[in-house]
mmCIF file with all atom_site columns, C-alpha atoms in Angstrom:
data_model
loop_
_atom_site.group_PDB
_atom_site.id
_atom_site.type_symbol
_atom_site.label_atom_id
_atom_site.label_alt_id
_atom_site.label_comp_id
_atom_site.label_asym_id
_atom_site.label_entity_id
_atom_site.label_seq_id
_atom_site.pdbx_PDB_ins_code
_atom_site.Cartn_x
_atom_site.Cartn_y
_atom_site.Cartn_z
_atom_site.occupancy
_atom_site.B_iso_or_equiv
_atom_site.pdbx_formal_charge
_atom_site.auth_seq_id
_atom_site.auth_comp_id
_atom_site.auth_asym_id
_atom_site.auth_atom_id
_atom_site.pdbx_PDB_model_num
ATOM 1   C CA . MET I 1 1   ? 56.496 -6.080  83.127  1.00 42.00 ? 475 MET I CA 1
ATOM 2   C CA . ASN I 1 2   ? 56.761 -9.182  85.229  1.00 46.00 ? 476 ASN I CA 1
ATOM 3   C CA . ASN I 1 3   ? 56.770 -11.635 82.346  1.00 59.00 ? 477 ASN I CA 1
ATOM 4   C CA . LEU I 1 4   ? 59.016 -9.730  79.923  1.00 72.00 ? 478 LEU I CA 1
ATOM 5   C CA . ASP I 1 5   ? 62.753 -10.393 79.779  1.00 85.00 ? 479 ASP I CA 1
ATOM 6   C CA . GLN I 1 6   ? 64.354 -7.069  80.753  1.00 85.00 ? 480 GLN I CA 1
ATOM 7   C CA . GLN I 1 7   ? 67.703 -7.844  79.107  1.00 89.00 ? 481 GLN I CA 1
ATOM 8   C CA . TYR I 1 8   ? 66.075 -8.917  75.850  1.00 92.00 ? 482 TYR I CA 1
ATOM 9   C CA . ILE I 1 9   ? 63.938 -5.758  75.767  1.00 92.00 ? 483 ILE I CA 1
ATOM 10  C CA . ALA I 1 10  ? 66.976 -3.589  76.587  1.00 92.00 ? 484 ALA I CA 1
ATOM 11  C CA . GLY I 1 11  ? 68.900 -5.210  73.728  1.00 92.00 ? 485 GLY I CA 1
ATOM 12  C CA . LEU I 1 12  ? 66.051 -4.519  71.331  1.00 93.00 ? 486 LEU I CA 1
ATOM 13  C CA . ALA I 1 13  ? 65.883 -0.912  72.542  1.00 93.00 ? 487 ALA I CA 1
ATOM 14  C CA . ASP I 1 14  ? 69.614 -0.512  71.877  1.00 93.00 ? 488 ASP I CA 1
ATOM 15  C CA . LEU I 1 15  ? 69.162 -1.825  68.343  1.00 93.00 ? 489 LEU I CA 1
ATOM 16  C CA . ALA I 1 16  ? 66.112 0.382   67.760  1.00 92.00 ? 490 ALA I CA 1
ATOM 17  C CA . VAL I 1 17  ? 68.109 3.452   68.833  1.00 91.00 ? 491 VAL I CA 1
ATOM 18  C CA . LEU I 1 18  ? 70.616 2.564   66.125  1.00 91.00 ? 492 LEU I CA 1
ATOM 19  C CA . GLY I 1 19  ? 67.799 2.637   63.576  1.00 89.00 ? 493 GLY I CA 1
ATOM 20  C CA . ASP I 1 20  ? 66.927 -1.056  63.330  1.00 91.00 ? 494 ASP I CA 1
ATOM 21  C CA . SER I 1 21  ? 63.249 -0.991  62.347  1.00 91.00 ? 495 SER I CA 1
ATOM 22  C CA . ASN I 1 22  ? 62.934 -4.753  62.879  1.00 94.00 ? 496 ASN I CA 1
ATOM 23  C CA . ALA I 1 23  ? 64.069 -4.298  66.492  1.00 93.00 ? 497 ALA I CA 1
ATOM 24  C CA . PHE I 1 24  ? 61.450 -1.579  67.009  1.00 94.00 ? 498 PHE I CA 1
ATOM 25  C CA . ALA I 1 25  ? 58.769 -3.809  65.498  1.00 95.00 ? 499 ALA I CA 1
ATOM 26  C CA . GLU I 1 26  ? 59.824 -6.600  67.840  1.00 95.00 ? 500 GLU I CA 1
ATOM 27  C CA . LEU I 1 27  ? 59.761 -4.193  70.823  1.00 94.00 ? 501 LEU I CA 1
ATOM 28  C CA . TYR I 1 28  ? 56.240 -3.233  69.845  1.00 95.00 ? 502 TYR I CA 1
ATOM 29  C CA . ALA I 1 29  ? 55.161 -6.860  69.468  1.00 95.00 ? 503 ALA I CA 1
ATOM 30  C CA . ALA I 1 30  ? 56.721 -7.826  72.809  1.00 95.00 ? 504 ALA I CA 1
ATOM 31  C CA . THR I 1 31  ? 55.185 -4.969  74.799  1.00 95.00 ? 505 THR I CA 1
ATOM 32  C CA . PHE I 1 32  ? 51.886 -4.157  73.080  1.00 95.00 ? 506 PHE I CA 1
ATOM 33  C CA . GLN I 1 33  ? 49.590 -6.608  74.892  1.00 94.00 ? 507 GLN I CA 1
ATOM 34  C CA . GLN I 1 34  ? 50.704 -5.603  78.353  1.00 93.00 ? 508 GLN I CA 1
ATOM 35  C CA . GLN I 1 35  ? 50.489 -1.892  77.553  1.00 95.00 ? 509 GLN I CA 1
ATOM 36  C CA . TYR I 1 36  ? 47.068 -2.367  75.952  1.00 96.00 ? 510 TYR I CA 1
ATOM 37  C CA . ARG I 1 37  ? 45.785 -4.161  79.059  1.00 94.00 ? 511 ARG I CA 1
ATOM 38  C CA . PHE I 1 38  ? 46.850 -1.210  81.199  1.00 93.00 ? 512 PHE I CA 1
ATOM 39  C CA . SER I 1 39  ? 45.328 1.343   78.795  1.00 95.00 ? 513 SER I CA 1
ATOM 40  C CA . TYR I 1 40  ? 42.046 -0.518  78.530  1.00 95.00 ? 514 TYR I CA 1
ATOM 41  C CA . ASP I 1 41  ? 41.786 -1.144  82.284  1.00 91.00 ? 515 ASP I CA 1
ATOM 42  C CA . TYR I 1 42  ? 42.531 2.502   82.985  1.00 91.00 ? 516 TYR I CA 1
ATOM 43  C CA . LEU I 1 43  ? 40.300 4.080   80.336  1.00 92.00 ? 517 LEU I CA 1
ATOM 44  C CA . GLN I 1 44  ? 37.565 1.414   80.125  1.00 90.00 ? 518 GLN I CA 1
ATOM 45  C CA . ASP I 1 45  ? 37.186 2.202   76.409  1.00 92.00 ? 519 ASP I CA 1
ATOM 46  C CA . GLU I 1 46  ? 38.709 0.177   73.577  1.00 95.00 ? 520 GLU I CA 1
ATOM 47  C CA . TYR I 1 47  ? 39.044 3.109   71.174  1.00 94.00 ? 521 TYR I CA 1
ATOM 48  C CA . LEU I 1 48  ? 40.574 5.471   73.718  1.00 94.00 ? 522 LEU I CA 1
ATOM 49  C CA . ALA I 1 49  ? 42.967 2.718   74.798  1.00 95.00 ? 523 ALA I CA 1
ATOM 50  C CA . ARG I 1 50  ? 44.110 2.169   71.212  1.00 96.00 ? 524 ARG I CA 1
ATOM 51  C CA . ASP I 1 51  ? 44.450 5.914   70.694  1.00 95.00 ? 525 ASP I CA 1
ATOM 52  C CA . ALA I 1 52  ? 46.576 6.207   73.843  1.00 95.00 ? 526 ALA I CA 1
ATOM 53  C CA . LEU I 1 53  ? 48.764 3.327   72.680  1.00 96.00 ? 527 LEU I CA 1
ATOM 54  C CA . GLN I 1 54  ? 49.241 4.882   69.270  1.00 96.00 ? 528 GLN I CA 1
ATOM 55  C CA . GLU I 1 55  ? 50.390 8.108   70.920  1.00 95.00 ? 529 GLU I CA 1
ATOM 56  C CA . THR I 1 56  ? 52.618 6.147   73.303  1.00 96.00 ? 530 THR I CA 1
ATOM 57  C CA . TYR I 1 57  ? 54.484 4.316   70.564  1.00 96.00 ? 531 TYR I CA 1
ATOM 58  C CA . ILE I 1 58  ? 54.789 7.508   68.485  1.00 94.00 ? 532 ILE I CA 1
ATOM 59  C CA . GLN I 1 59  ? 56.436 9.127   71.514  1.00 93.00 ? 533 GLN I CA 1
ATOM 60  C CA . VAL I 1 60  ? 58.711 6.111   71.910  1.00 94.00 ? 534 VAL I CA 1
ATOM 61  C CA . LEU I 1 61  ? 59.766 6.306   68.277  1.00 91.00 ? 535 LEU I CA 1
ATOM 62  C CA . ARG I 1 62  ? 60.400 10.055  68.471  1.00 92.00 ? 536 ARG I CA 1
ATOM 63  C CA . ASN I 1 63  ? 62.279 9.977   71.768  1.00 92.00 ? 537 ASN I CA 1
ATOM 64  C CA . LEU I 1 64  ? 63.982 6.592   71.903  1.00 91.00 ? 538 LEU I CA 1
ATOM 65  C CA . ASP I 1 65  ? 67.393 8.152   71.360  1.00 89.00 ? 539 ASP I CA 1
ATOM 66  C CA . SER I 1 66  ? 66.901 10.266  74.516  1.00 89.00 ? 540 SER I CA 1
ATOM 67  C CA . LEU I 1 67  ? 66.609 7.144   76.697  1.00 87.00 ? 541 LEU I CA 1
ATOM 68  C CA . GLN I 1 68  ? 69.986 7.044   78.441  1.00 87.00 ? 542 GLN I CA 1
ATOM 69  C CA . ASP I 1 69  ? 69.674 3.551   79.901  1.00 90.00 ? 543 ASP I CA 1
ATOM 70  C CA . SER I 1 70  ? 68.009 0.945   77.707  1.00 89.00 ? 544 SER I CA 1
ATOM 71  C CA . GLY I 1 71  ? 67.462 -1.167  80.817  1.00 89.00 ? 545 GLY I CA 1
ATOM 72  C CA . LEU I 1 72  ? 64.819 1.388   81.787  1.00 88.00 ? 546 LEU I CA 1
ATOM 73  C CA . PHE I 1 73  ? 62.840 0.968   78.567  1.00 92.00 ? 547 PHE I CA 1
ATOM 74  C CA . LEU I 1 74  ? 59.871 -0.828  80.165  1.00 90.00 ? 548 LEU I CA 1
ATOM 75  C CA . PRO I 1 75  ? 59.316 1.673   83.000  1.00 87.00 ? 549 PRO I CA 1
ATOM 76  C CA . TRP I 1 76  ? 59.749 4.524   80.515  1.00 90.00 ? 550 TRP I CA 1
ATOM 77  C CA . LEU I 1 77  ? 57.212 2.938   78.162  1.00 93.00 ? 551 LEU I CA 1
ATOM 78  C CA . SER I 1 78  ? 54.753 2.546   81.050  1.00 90.00 ? 552 SER I CA 1
ATOM 79  C CA . TYR I 1 79  ? 55.330 6.185   82.027  1.00 87.00 ? 553 TYR I CA 1
ATOM 80  C CA . LEU I 1 80  ? 54.551 7.369   78.490  1.00 91.00 ? 554 LEU I CA 1
ATOM 81  C CA . ASN I 1 81  ? 51.494 5.117   78.285  1.00 93.00 ? 555 ASN I CA 1
ATOM 82  C CA . TYR I 1 82  ? 50.153 6.287   81.632  1.00 90.00 ? 556 TYR I CA 1
ATOM 83  C CA . HIS I 1 83  ? 50.427 9.937   80.618  1.00 86.00 ? 557 HIS I CA 1
ATOM 84  C CA . ALA I 1 84  ? 48.823 9.252   77.235  1.00 91.00 ? 558 ALA I CA 1
ATOM 85  C CA . CYS I 1 85  ? 45.917 7.577   79.055  1.00 91.00 ? 559 CYS I CA 1
ATOM 86  C CA . LEU I 1 86  ? 45.650 10.417  81.539  1.00 84.00 ? 560 LEU I CA 1
ATOM 87  C CA . GLU I 1 87  ? 45.490 12.948  78.702  1.00 83.00 ? 561 GLU I CA 1
ATOM 88  C CA . ARG I 1 88  ? 42.683 11.007  77.016  1.00 86.00 ? 562 ARG I CA 1
ATOM 89  C CA . ARG I 1 89  ? 40.782 10.753  80.266  1.00 81.00 ? 563 ARG I CA 1
ATOM 90  C CA . LEU I 1 90  ? 41.094 14.505  80.811  1.00 75.00 ? 564 LEU I CA 1
ATOM 91  C CA . LEU I 1 91  ? 40.031 15.299  77.263  1.00 72.00 ? 565 LEU I CA 1
ATOM 92  C CA . ARG I 1 92  ? 36.980 13.091  77.737  1.00 71.00 ? 566 ARG I CA 1
ATOM 93  C CA . THR I 1 93  ? 35.954 14.928  80.915  1.00 62.00 ? 567 THR I CA 1
ATOM 94  C CA . SER I 1 94  ? 37.050 18.484  80.081  1.00 59.00 ? 568 SER I CA 1
ATOM 95  C CA . PRO I 1 95  ? 38.570 19.406  76.708  1.00 55.00 ? 569 PRO I CA 1
ATOM 96  C CA . THR I 1 96  ? 39.877 22.746  78.011  1.00 57.00 ? 570 THR I CA 1
ATOM 97  C CA . ARG I 1 97  ? 41.906 21.445  80.967  1.00 56.00 ? 571 ARG I CA 1
ATOM 98  C CA . SER I 1 98  ? 45.570 20.568  80.932  1.00 56.00 ? 572 SER I CA 1
ATOM 99  C CA . SER I 1 99  ? 46.755 17.576  82.928  1.00 55.00 ? 573 SER I CA 1
ATOM 100 C CA . GLU I 1 100 ? 49.478 19.752  84.445  1.00 57.00 ? 574 GLU I CA 1
ATOM 101 C CA . ASP I 1 101 ? 46.944 22.091  86.042  1.00 60.00 ? 575 ASP I CA 1
ATOM 102 C CA . LEU I 1 102 ? 44.572 19.427  87.302  1.00 64.00 ? 576 LEU I CA 1
ATOM 103 C CA . THR I 1 103 ? 44.090 19.626  91.072  1.00 70.00 ? 577 THR I CA 1
ATOM 104 C CA . PHE I 1 104 ? 43.133 17.010  93.615  1.00 71.00 ? 578 PHE I CA 1
ATOM 105 C CA . SER I 1 105 ? 43.082 16.843  97.393  1.00 74.00 ? 579 SER I CA 1
ATOM 106 C CA . ILE I 1 106 ? 44.809 14.584  99.865  1.00 78.00 ? 580 ILE I CA 1
ATOM 107 C CA . GLY I 1 107 ? 43.442 15.301  103.292 1.00 76.00 ? 581 GLY I CA 1
ATOM 108 C CA . ASP I 1 108 ? 43.443 19.063  103.843 1.00 74.00 ? 582 ASP I CA 1
ATOM 109 C CA . HIS I 1 109 ? 45.981 19.825  101.115 1.00 76.00 ? 583 HIS I CA 1
ATOM 110 C CA . GLU I 1 110 ? 45.411 20.472  97.436  1.00 79.00 ? 584 GLU I CA 1
ATOM 111 C CA . TYR I 1 111 ? 47.988 19.420  94.822  1.00 76.00 ? 585 TYR I CA 1
ATOM 112 C CA . THR I 1 112 ? 48.416 19.540  91.069  1.00 74.00 ? 586 THR I CA 1
ATOM 113 C CA . LEU I 1 113 ? 49.690 16.802  88.794  1.00 71.00 ? 587 LEU I CA 1
ATOM 114 C CA . ARG I 1 114 ? 52.601 19.120  88.034  1.00 76.00 ? 588 ARG I CA 1
ATOM 115 C CA . GLN I 1 115 ? 53.678 18.825  91.676  1.00 80.00 ? 589 GLN I CA 1
ATOM 116 C CA . LEU I 1 116 ? 53.429 15.035  91.519  1.00 79.00 ? 590 LEU I CA 1
ATOM 117 C CA . ARG I 1 117 ? 56.155 14.932  88.861  1.00 78.00 ? 591 ARG I CA 1
ATOM 118 C CA . ILE I 1 118 ? 58.761 15.595  91.534  1.00 84.00 ? 592 ILE I CA 1
ATOM 119 C CA . LEU I 1 119 ? 57.997 12.200  93.086  1.00 86.00 ? 593 LEU I CA 1
ATOM 120 C CA . PRO I 1 120 ? 59.268 8.816   91.926  1.00 87.00 ? 594 PRO I CA 1
ATOM 121 C CA . PHE I 1 121 ? 57.037 7.554   89.124  1.00 84.00 ? 595 PHE I CA 1
ATOM 122 C CA . THR I 1 122 ? 55.279 4.706   90.956  1.00 88.00 ? 596 THR I CA 1
ATOM 123 C CA . GLU I 1 123 ? 54.435 6.924   93.930  1.00 90.00 ? 597 GLU I CA 1
ATOM 124 C CA . ALA I 1 124 ? 53.103 9.656   91.650  1.00 87.00 ? 598 ALA I CA 1
ATOM 125 C CA . GLN I 1 125 ? 51.121 7.169   89.606  1.00 87.00 ? 599 GLN I CA 1
ATOM 126 C CA . ALA I 1 126 ? 49.572 5.540   92.689  1.00 90.00 ? 600 ALA I CA 1
ATOM 127 C CA . LEU I 1 127 ? 48.682 8.930   94.204  1.00 89.00 ? 601 LEU I CA 1
ATOM 128 C CA . SER I 1 128 ? 47.049 10.245  91.033  1.00 84.00 ? 602 SER I CA 1
ATOM 129 C CA . MET I 1 129 ? 45.095 7.014   90.521  1.00 87.00 ? 603 MET I CA 1
ATOM 130 C CA . ARG I 1 130 ? 43.911 7.031   94.116  1.00 89.00 ? 604 ARG I CA 1
ATOM 131 C CA . TYR I 1 131 ? 43.083 10.717  94.615  1.00 85.00 ? 605 TYR I CA 1
ATOM 132 C CA . PHE I 1 132 ? 42.365 11.966  91.100  1.00 80.00 ? 606 PHE I CA 1
ATOM 133 C CA . ASP I 1 133 ? 40.730 8.874   89.638  1.00 81.00 ? 607 ASP I CA 1
ATOM 134 C CA . HIS I 1 134 ? 39.294 7.711   92.999  1.00 86.00 ? 608 HIS I CA 1
ATOM 135 C CA . MET I 1 135 ? 40.365 4.141   92.307  1.00 89.00 ? 609 MET I CA 1
ATOM 136 C CA . PRO I 1 136 ? 40.304 1.570   95.089  1.00 93.00 ? 610 PRO I CA 1
ATOM 137 C CA . ILE I 1 137 ? 43.671 0.209   96.171  1.00 95.00 ? 611 ILE I CA 1
ATOM 138 C CA . ARG I 1 138 ? 42.917 -3.243  94.755  1.00 94.00 ? 612 ARG I CA 1
ATOM 139 C CA . ARG I 1 139 ? 42.305 -1.834  91.263  1.00 91.00 ? 613 ARG I CA 1
ATOM 140 C CA . ILE I 1 140 ? 45.490 0.236   91.418  1.00 91.00 ? 614 ILE I CA 1
ATOM 141 C CA . ALA I 1 141 ? 47.372 -2.889  92.486  1.00 91.00 ? 615 ALA I CA 1
ATOM 142 C CA . ARG I 1 142 ? 45.969 -4.835  89.529  1.00 87.00 ? 616 ARG I CA 1
ATOM 143 C CA . LEU I 1 143 ? 46.845 -2.064  87.055  1.00 85.00 ? 617 LEU I CA 1
ATOM 144 C CA . LEU I 1 144 ? 50.383 -1.666  88.383  1.00 84.00 ? 618 LEU I CA 1
ATOM 145 C CA . TYR I 1 145 ? 51.019 -5.405  88.877  1.00 82.00 ? 619 TYR I CA 1
ATOM 146 C CA . LEU I 1 146 ? 51.604 -4.866  92.603  1.00 87.00 ? 620 LEU I CA 1
ATOM 147 C CA . ARG I 1 147 ? 50.189 -6.237  95.813  1.00 94.00 ? 621 ARG I CA 1
ATOM 148 C CA . PRO I 1 148 ? 47.672 -4.008  97.626  1.00 95.00 ? 622 PRO I CA 1
ATOM 149 C CA . THR I 1 149 ? 50.092 -3.671  100.545 1.00 96.00 ? 623 THR I CA 1
ATOM 150 C CA . ALA I 1 150 ? 52.756 -2.335  98.160  1.00 95.00 ? 624 ALA I CA 1
ATOM 151 C CA . VAL I 1 151 ? 50.278 0.204   96.760  1.00 94.00 ? 625 VAL I CA 1
ATOM 152 C CA . SER I 1 152 ? 49.440 1.331   100.304 1.00 96.00 ? 626 SER I CA 1
ATOM 153 C CA . ARG I 1 153 ? 53.144 1.711   101.007 1.00 96.00 ? 627 ARG I CA 1
ATOM 154 C CA . TYR I 1 154 ? 53.658 3.789   97.828  1.00 94.00 ? 628 TYR I CA 1
ATOM 155 C CA . LEU I 1 155 ? 50.707 5.976   98.789  1.00 94.00 ? 629 LEU I CA 1
ATOM 156 C CA . ARG I 1 156 ? 52.039 6.612   102.304 1.00 94.00 ? 630 ARG I CA 1
ATOM 157 C CA . ARG I 1 157 ? 55.567 7.309   101.064 1.00 95.00 ? 631 ARG I CA 1
ATOM 158 C CA . GLY I 1 158 ? 54.324 9.555   98.272  1.00 92.00 ? 632 GLY I CA 1
ATOM 159 C CA . GLU I 1 159 ? 52.125 11.609  100.589 1.00 90.00 ? 633 GLU I CA 1
ATOM 160 C CA . LYS I 1 160 ? 54.940 11.966  103.114 1.00 91.00 ? 634 LYS I CA 1
ATOM 161 C CA . ARG I 1 161 ? 57.496 12.898  100.450 1.00 90.00 ? 635 ARG I CA 1
ATOM 162 C CA . LEU I 1 162 ? 55.127 15.358  98.765  1.00 85.00 ? 636 LEU I CA 1
ATOM 163 C CA . ARG I 1 163 ? 54.410 17.123  102.058 1.00 85.00 ? 637 ARG I CA 1
ATOM 164 C CA . ALA I 1 164 ? 58.123 17.288  102.907 1.00 87.00 ? 638 ALA I CA 1
ATOM 165 C CA . ILE I 1 165 ? 59.088 18.645  99.483  1.00 81.00 ? 639 ILE I CA 1
ATOM 166 C CA . LEU I 1 166 ? 56.333 21.238  99.554  1.00 78.00 ? 640 LEU I CA 1
ATOM 167 C CA . ASN I 1 167 ? 56.980 22.107  103.228 1.00 78.00 ? 641 ASN I CA 1
ATOM 168 C CA . LEU I 1 168 ? 53.487 21.277  104.451 1.00 63.00 ? 642 LEU I CA 1
#
């Protein structure tokens, strides 16, 4: 998201909401490479990454009119892509599990991905990558285009917020 012009993307999203198929095609062209890099880095499989991206852009097309602030298009797109990747990863490891019911532990406490949804997106994403996927902080930082210190900060804040919300 660092190298994409937020205002330009927001303008295209506004036009796409109005039904401009050329604007949607341009949105796709402008965002595809970056989203593919994330999908491939996360899934480590070209075909799964492409499948996740196809699902992501189908969801965008179906739900674009529900996006209340076009300035949030890029984070929303990343959110959809992340969840599409997570679903593919879960299906690869256990076809009968739902991502909502998946559990992982942080210290002495066990959480589900459903509980993570109450956190801000970046905190939830960093926590699930760290504790569910067992990714090192440097890899998370590379995937999220953040510095490792920022990832550590998101992890600490997310853990603290999750414990406070769940009264632990």
